[in-house]
Amino acid sequence: MENKALSHFNKDVLANLSLPSRVTIYDSTLRDGEQMSRVSFRKTEKLEIAEMLAKIGVPQIEAGFPAVSEVERQAVKEIAKLGLKSDILALSRTCRADIDAALDCDVDMVMLFTATSELHLKYKYMMTREEQLAKVIDAFDYAKAHGLKFSFSTEDSTRTDIAYLQEIFRLAVDAGAMRIGIADTTGCIMPSALGVLVKKLSSSFDLPFSVHLHNDFGLGLANALVSMENGATAVATTINGIGERAGNVSTEQLAITLETLYEIDTGIDISRINEVCKKVSQYSGVPIAPNQPWTGENAFRHESGIHVAAILSNPLTYECVQPEIIGRQREFILGKHSGRVAIMNKLGSMDIGLMEHELEKVVTMVKDKAQDGTLIDDDTLLAIVKTARGK
Ligand code: HCA
């Protein structure tokens, strides 16, 4: 289906951006998503979610953090054994015990990470930079000695000084990391500042560059986009944006934005992503808000009489992405903002024809009845029609 989402302002700006031809979305629903308070997937649910993600073409799945527990390790192991077409990744701290647990799972890539900010070094690790560098070098040597494919990222990177990030990434690059990246662990960086940071770091090394972002300020998606405009080629996401605290960048929002606004290939079939969102909502117990972009029940619902009349003439008037593109359907709702055209359209779909004076009455009665927020469903409308006809 033709993409009609682009405004001419977007087109003008896109023409001057240097964007990657492909962005790798690595979905962390099963790892950071499950770190959300009260979320705990059963192993069977994890396997099913991984299969669904692979089926819709998510290129990489961060399946878990094997060192967390034996149960976690078994789940990652079984996901890796499924033979899915997505690459399966596992998270690991930069220590031998974690690497051993990840090795045991036989995943496609192990994601080594360590926290680099002074705050984390002093209060979490109680370690100096020199001690940290020695630890990281040992982990890289151990990974290499075991023929491990690994990436390396730094936690709390957005509160770390850039020279230290460059120093530690140099070690990872020299040790043969497949990808390097940063995490905005507390979701505290502004888009414009992140753009500067990503540009400096990604242009310092000839390696794919990833970002893992949190949504504490609601800036996750904006930060993902600005990262990509400045050299990032991989973004961590979670279905429905679930994750620690306010969560992560949502897989569906990023995929739909890249495919429609940026016209960048993600490999993901966005027409089937809604099914995965519903399943993850069911298994995580985290409901999808009615106004959630693209997947919320209101995302393609229209009530205002002005909107409905215009959409009936051309849907683009009030929709930039057509619901069919993401496997959904448009809905017209009758309520207190409804107008003649919307009501006539609804009556037409129910094969009900009215005289002009009857229609006038129905319009007034629909608006009156809906004043307190009551939704006018088919039965209510039929009752109103009967009254208007004097029956
Ligand atoms: C966490 C770690 C992390 C980063 C993981 C990564 C974060 O706090 O659980 O580097 O890929 O947000 O810092 O998810």
PDB file of N, CA and C in Angstrom, residues 22 55 109 128 149 164 241 289:
ATOM      1  N   ARG A  22      19.211   0.561   6.457  1.00  0.00           N
ATOM      2  CA  ARG A  22      18.500  -0.424   7.284  1.00  0.00           C
ATOM      3  C   ARG A  22      18.824  -0.172   8.759  1.00  0.00           C
ATOM      4  N   LYS A  55       8.502 -14.485  13.511  1.00  0.00           N
ATOM      5  CA  LYS A  55       7.578 -14.618  12.366  1.00  0.00           C
ATOM      6  C   LYS A  55       7.317 -13.285  11.677  1.00  0.00           C
ATOM      7  N   MET A 109      24.683 -14.075  19.697  1.00  0.00           N
ATOM      8  CA  MET A 109      25.601 -13.006  20.136  1.00  0.00           C
ATOM      9  C   MET A 109      25.352 -12.726  21.624  1.00  0.00           C
ATOM     10  N   THR A 128      37.570   1.748  40.760  1.00  0.00           N
ATOM     11  CA  THR A 128      38.157   2.859  40.000  1.00  0.00           C
ATOM     12  C   THR A 128      38.035   2.521  38.504  1.00  0.00           C
ATOM     13  N   LYS A 149      30.877 -14.586  19.862  1.00  0.00           N
ATOM     14  CA  LYS A 149      30.518 -13.347  19.162  1.00  0.00           C
ATOM     15  C   LYS A 149      29.884 -12.436  20.199  1.00  0.00           C
ATOM     16  N   TYR A 164      36.122   8.861  28.321  1.00  0.00           N
ATOM     17  CA  TYR A 164      36.174   7.522  28.927  1.00  0.00           C
ATOM     18  C   TYR A 164      35.388   6.514  28.078  1.00  0.00           C
ATOM     19  N   GLY A 241       6.383  -1.098  24.673  1.00  0.00           N
ATOM     20  CA  GLY A 241       7.249  -0.203  25.442  1.00  0.00           C
ATOM     21  C   GLY A 241       7.423  -0.637  26.887  1.00  0.00           C
ATOM     22  N   ALA A 289      -3.133   1.051  26.642  1.00  0.00           N
ATOM     23  CA  ALA A 289      -3.995   2.220  26.908  1.00  0.00           C
ATOM     24  C   ALA A 289      -4.829   2.522  25.667  1.00  0.00           C
TER      25      ALA A 289
END
